[in-house]
Amino acid sequence: KTREQWIDASTKLNKGGTQGIYLPGQMWYALAGFIWDEGGDLAAESGGKWSGALDTPEALRGMAFYEELQALGKGPKDSDEDDPPQAEVMAQGQVAQVISTPGGANVIAE
């Protein structure tokens, strides 16, 4: 599926008290994945020195997608997936989807 299809599906799921997605604002590894998908990086090496690369067009596109996706839920902007634990939030039954590691489904089921 495309990102546009993901946004469309999440928008449709975001109704009647259900969050389309639970995505905290400081879930850095999900954000990093979106930046890498765009061809960007978190840092760049030049002449033996590293510097931040979050101001590139690619990184900014990845961040814009993260922001758009996060707006379809109530994940806290100033926290990560552990505060509150996203598995517990998902298990309450009012969240359509989360971004998690493969083992996350077992934690939610428990």
Coordinates of N, CA and C in Angstrom, one line a residue:
K1 N 0.8 -1.2 0.0 CA 0.0 0.0 0.0 C 0.9 1.2 0.0
T2 N 0.3 2.3 -0.5 CA 1.0 3.6 -0.5 C 0.8 4.4 0.8
R3 N 1.6 5.4 1.0 CA 1.3 6.2 2.2 C 0.0 6.9 2.1
E4 N -0.4 7.3 0.9 CA -1.7 8.0 0.7 C -2.8 7.0 1.1
Q5 N -2.7 5.7 0.7 CA -3.7 4.7 1.1 C -3.7 4.5 2.6
W6 N -2.5 4.5 3.2 CA -2.5 4.4 4.7 C -3.2 5.5 5.4
I7 N -2.9 6.8 4.9 CA -3.6 7.9 5.5 C -5.1 7.8 5.3
D8 N -5.5 7.5 4.1 CA -7.0 7.3 3.8 C -7.6 6.3 4.7
A9 N -7.0 5.1 4.9 CA -7.5 4.1 5.8 C -7.5 4.5 7.2
S10 N -6.5 5.2 7.7 CA -6.4 5.7 9.0 C -7.5 6.7 9.3
T11 N -7.7 7.6 8.3 CA -8.8 8.6 8.4 C -10.1 7.9 8.6
K12 N -10.4 6.9 7.8 CA -11.7 6.2 7.9 C -11.9 5.5 9.3
L13 N -10.7 5.0 9.8 CA -10.8 4.4 11.1 C -10.9 5.3 12.3
N14 N -10.6 6.6 12.1 CA -10.5 7.6 13.1 C -11.9 8.2 13.3
K15 N -12.8 7.5 13.9 CA -14.2 8.0 14.1 C -14.9 7.2 15.2
G16 N -15.9 7.8 15.7 CA -16.7 7.1 16.8 C -16.0 6.8 18.0
G17 N -15.0 7.6 18.4 CA -14.3 7.3 19.7 C -13.1 6.4 19.4
T18 N -12.8 6.0 18.2 CA -11.7 5.2 17.9 C -10.6 6.0 17.3
Q19 N -9.4 5.9 17.7 CA -8.2 6.6 17.1 C -7.8 5.8 15.9
G20 N -7.6 6.5 14.8 CA -7.2 5.8 13.6 C -5.8 5.2 13.8
I21 N -4.9 5.8 14.5 CA -3.6 5.3 14.9 C -3.2 5.9 16.2
Y22 N -2.5 5.2 17.0 CA -1.8 5.7 18.2 C -0.4 5.8 17.9
L23 N 0.1 7.1 17.8 CA 1.5 7.3 17.4 C 2.0 8.5 18.2
P24 N 2.8 8.1 19.3 CA 3.4 9.2 20.1 C 4.4 10.0 19.4
G25 N 4.5 11.3 19.8 CA 5.4 12.2 19.1 C 6.9 11.9 19.2
Q26 N 7.3 11.2 20.1 CA 8.8 10.9 20.3 C 9.1 9.5 20.0
M27 N 8.4 8.9 19.1 CA 8.7 7.5 18.6 C 9.8 7.5 17.5
W28 N 11.0 7.8 18.0 CA 12.1 8.1 17.0 C 12.4 7.1 16.0
Y29 N 12.2 5.8 16.3 CA 12.6 4.8 15.3 C 11.5 4.7 14.2
A30 N 10.3 5.0 14.5 CA 9.3 5.1 13.4 C 9.6 6.3 12.6
L31 N 9.9 7.5 13.2 CA 10.2 8.7 12.5 C 11.5 8.4 11.6
A32 N 12.5 7.8 12.1 CA 13.7 7.5 11.3 C 13.3 6.7 10.1
G33 N 12.5 5.7 10.2 CA 12.0 4.9 9.1 C 11.4 5.7 8.0
F34 N 10.6 6.7 8.4 CA 9.9 7.5 7.4 C 11.0 8.4 6.7
I35 N 11.9 8.9 7.5 CA 13.0 9.7 6.9 C 13.8 8.9 5.9
W36 N 14.2 7.7 6.3 CA 15.0 6.8 5.4 C 14.2 6.5 4.1
D37 N 12.8 6.2 4.3 CA 12.0 5.9 3.1 C 12.1 7.1 2.1
E38 N 12.3 8.3 2.6 CA 12.3 9.4 1.7 C 13.7 9.6 1.1
G39 N 14.7 8.8 1.5 CA 16.0 9.0 1.0 C 16.9 9.9 1.9
G40 N 16.4 10.3 3.1 CA 17.1 11.1 4.0 C 17.9 10.3 5.0
D41 N 18.5 11.0 5.9 CA 19.2 10.4 7.0 C 19.1 11.3 8.3
L42 N 19.5 10.7 9.4 CA 19.5 11.4 10.6 C 20.8 12.3 10.8
A43 N 21.9 11.8 10.2 CA 23.2 12.5 10.3 C 23.9 12.2 9.0
A44 N 24.9 13.1 8.7 CA 25.7 12.9 7.5 C 27.2 13.1 7.9
E45 N 28.0 12.3 7.3 CA 29.5 12.4 7.5 C 30.1 13.2 6.3
S46 N 31.0 14.1 6.6 CA 31.7 14.8 5.6 C 33.1 15.2 6.1
G47 N 34.1 14.7 5.5 CA 35.4 15.0 5.9 C 35.8 14.5 7.3
G48 N 35.2 13.4 7.7 CA 35.5 12.8 9.0 C 34.6 13.4 10.1
K49 N 33.8 14.4 9.8 CA 32.9 15.0 10.8 C 31.4 14.7 10.5
W50 N 30.7 14.4 11.6 CA 29.3 14.1 11.5 C 28.5 15.4 11.9
S51 N 27.4 15.6 11.2 CA 26.5 16.7 11.5 C 25.0 16.2 11.3
G52 N 24.1 16.9 11.9 CA 22.7 16.5 11.7 C 22.2 16.7 10.3
A53 N 21.3 15.9 9.9 CA 20.8 16.0 8.5 C 19.3 16.1 8.5
L54 N 18.7 16.6 9.6 CA 17.3 16.7 9.7 C 16.7 17.9 9.0
D55 N 17.5 18.7 8.4 CA 17.0 19.9 7.7 C 17.0 19.7 6.1
T56 N 17.3 18.5 5.7 CA 17.2 18.2 4.3 C 15.8 18.0 3.8
P57 N 15.5 18.3 2.5 CA 14.2 18.1 2.0 C 13.6 16.7 2.2
E58 N 14.5 15.7 2.1 CA 14.1 14.3 2.4 C 13.6 14.1 3.8
A59 N 14.4 14.5 4.7 CA 14.1 14.4 6.2 C 12.8 15.2 6.5
L60 N 12.7 16.4 5.9 CA 11.5 17.2 6.2 C 10.2 16.5 5.6
R61 N 10.4 15.8 4.5 CA 9.2 15.1 4.0 C 8.8 13.9 4.9
G62 N 9.8 13.2 5.4 CA 9.6 12.1 6.4 C 8.9 12.6 7.6
M63 N 9.4 13.8 8.1 CA 8.8 14.4 9.3 C 7.3 14.8 9.1
A64 N 7.1 15.4 7.9 CA 5.8 15.8 7.5 C 4.8 14.7 7.5
F65 N 5.2 13.5 7.0 CA 4.3 12.4 6.9 C 4.1 11.9 8.4
Y66 N 5.1 11.8 9.2 CA 4.9 11.4 10.6 C 3.9 12.3 11.3
E67 N 4.0 13.6 11.1 CA 3.1 14.6 11.7 C 1.6 14.4 11.2
E68 N 1.5 14.1 9.9 CA 0.2 13.9 9.3 C -0.5 12.6 9.9
L69 N 0.3 11.5 10.0 CA -0.2 10.3 10.6 C -0.5 10.5 12.0
Q70 N 0.4 11.1 12.8 CA 0.1 11.3 14.2 C -1.2 12.1 14.5
A71 N -1.5 13.0 13.6 CA -2.7 13.8 13.8 C -4.0 13.0 13.8
L72 N -3.9 11.7 13.3 CA -5.1 10.8 13.2 C -5.3 10.0 14.5
G73 N -4.7 10.4 15.6 CA -4.9 9.8 16.9 C -4.6 10.7 18.0
K74 N -4.5 10.2 19.2 CA -4.3 11.0 20.4 C -3.0 10.7 21.1
G75 N -2.1 10.2 20.4 CA -0.8 9.9 21.0 C -0.1 11.2 21.5
P76 N 0.4 11.2 22.7 CA 1.0 12.4 23.2 C 2.2 12.9 22.4
K77 N 2.3 14.1 22.1 CA 3.3 14.7 21.3 C 4.7 14.7 22.0
D78 N 4.6 14.7 23.3 CA 5.8 14.9 24.1 C 6.3 13.6 24.8
S79 N 5.9 12.5 24.3 CA 6.3 11.2 24.9 C 6.5 10.2 23.8
D80 N 7.0 9.0 24.3 CA 7.2 7.9 23.4 C 6.2 6.8 23.6
E81 N 6.5 5.6 23.1 CA 5.5 4.5 23.1 C 5.4 3.9 24.5
D82 N 6.3 4.2 25.4 CA 6.3 3.7 26.8 C 5.5 4.5 27.8
D83 N 5.1 5.7 27.5 CA 4.5 6.6 28.4 C 3.3 7.3 27.8
P84 N 2.1 6.8 27.9 CA 1.7 5.5 28.5 C 2.1 4.4 27.6
P85 N 2.2 3.1 28.1 CA 2.6 2.0 27.3 C 1.5 1.8 26.1
Q86 N 2.0 1.9 24.9 CA 1.1 1.8 23.8 C 0.3 0.5 23.7
A87 N 0.9 -0.6 24.2 CA 0.2 -1.9 24.2 C -1.0 -1.8 25.1
E88 N -0.9 -1.1 26.2 CA -2.1 -1.0 27.1 C -3.1 -0.1 26.5
V89 N -2.7 1.0 25.8 CA -3.6 1.8 25.1 C -4.4 1.1 24.0
M90 N -3.7 0.3 23.3 CA -4.3 -0.5 22.2 C -5.2 -1.6 22.8
A91 N -4.8 -2.2 23.9 CA -5.6 -3.3 24.5 C -7.0 -2.7 25.0
Q92 N -7.1 -1.5 25.2 CA -8.4 -0.9 25.7 C -9.5 -0.9 24.6
G93 N -9.0 -1.2 23.3 CA -10.0 -1.3 22.3 C -10.5 -0.1 21.5
Q94 N -9.8 1.0 21.8 CA -10.2 2.3 21.1 C -9.1 2.8 20.2
V95 N -8.2 1.9 19.8 CA -7.2 2.3 18.8 C -7.2 1.3 17.7
A96 N -7.2 1.8 16.5 CA -7.3 0.9 15.3 C -5.9 0.3 15.0
Q97 N -4.8 1.0 15.2 CA -3.5 0.5 14.8 C -2.4 1.2 15.6
V98 N -1.3 0.5 15.7 CA 0.0 1.1 16.3 C 1.1 0.6 15.4
I99 N 2.2 1.3 15.6 CA 3.5 0.9 15.0 C 4.3 0.2 16.1
S100 N 4.7 -1.0 15.9 CA 5.3 -1.8 16.9 C 6.3 -2.8 16.3
T101 N 7.0 -3.4 17.2 CA 7.9 -4.5 16.8 C 7.0 -5.7 16.7
P102 N 7.5 -6.8 16.0 CA 6.7 -8.0 15.8 C 6.1 -8.6 17.1
G103 N 6.9 -8.5 18.2 CA 6.5 -9.1 19.5 C 5.4 -8.2 20.1
G104 N 5.1 -7.0 19.6 CA 4.1 -6.2 20.2 C 2.7 -6.7 20.2
A105 N 2.4 -7.5 19.2 CA 1.1 -8.1 19.2 C 0.8 -9.1 20.3
N106 N 1.8 -9.8 20.7 CA 1.7 -10.7 21.9 C 1.5 -9.9 23.2
V107 N 2.2 -8.8 23.3 CA 2.0 -8.0 24.5 C 0.6 -7.4 24.6
I108 N 0.1 -7.0 23.5 CA -1.3 -6.4 23.4 C -2.3 -7.5 23.8
A109 N -2.1 -8.7 23.2 CA -3.0 -9.8 23.5 C -3.1 -10.2 25.0
E110 N -1.9 -10.1 25.6 CA -1.8 -10.5 27.0 C -2.5 -9.5 27.9

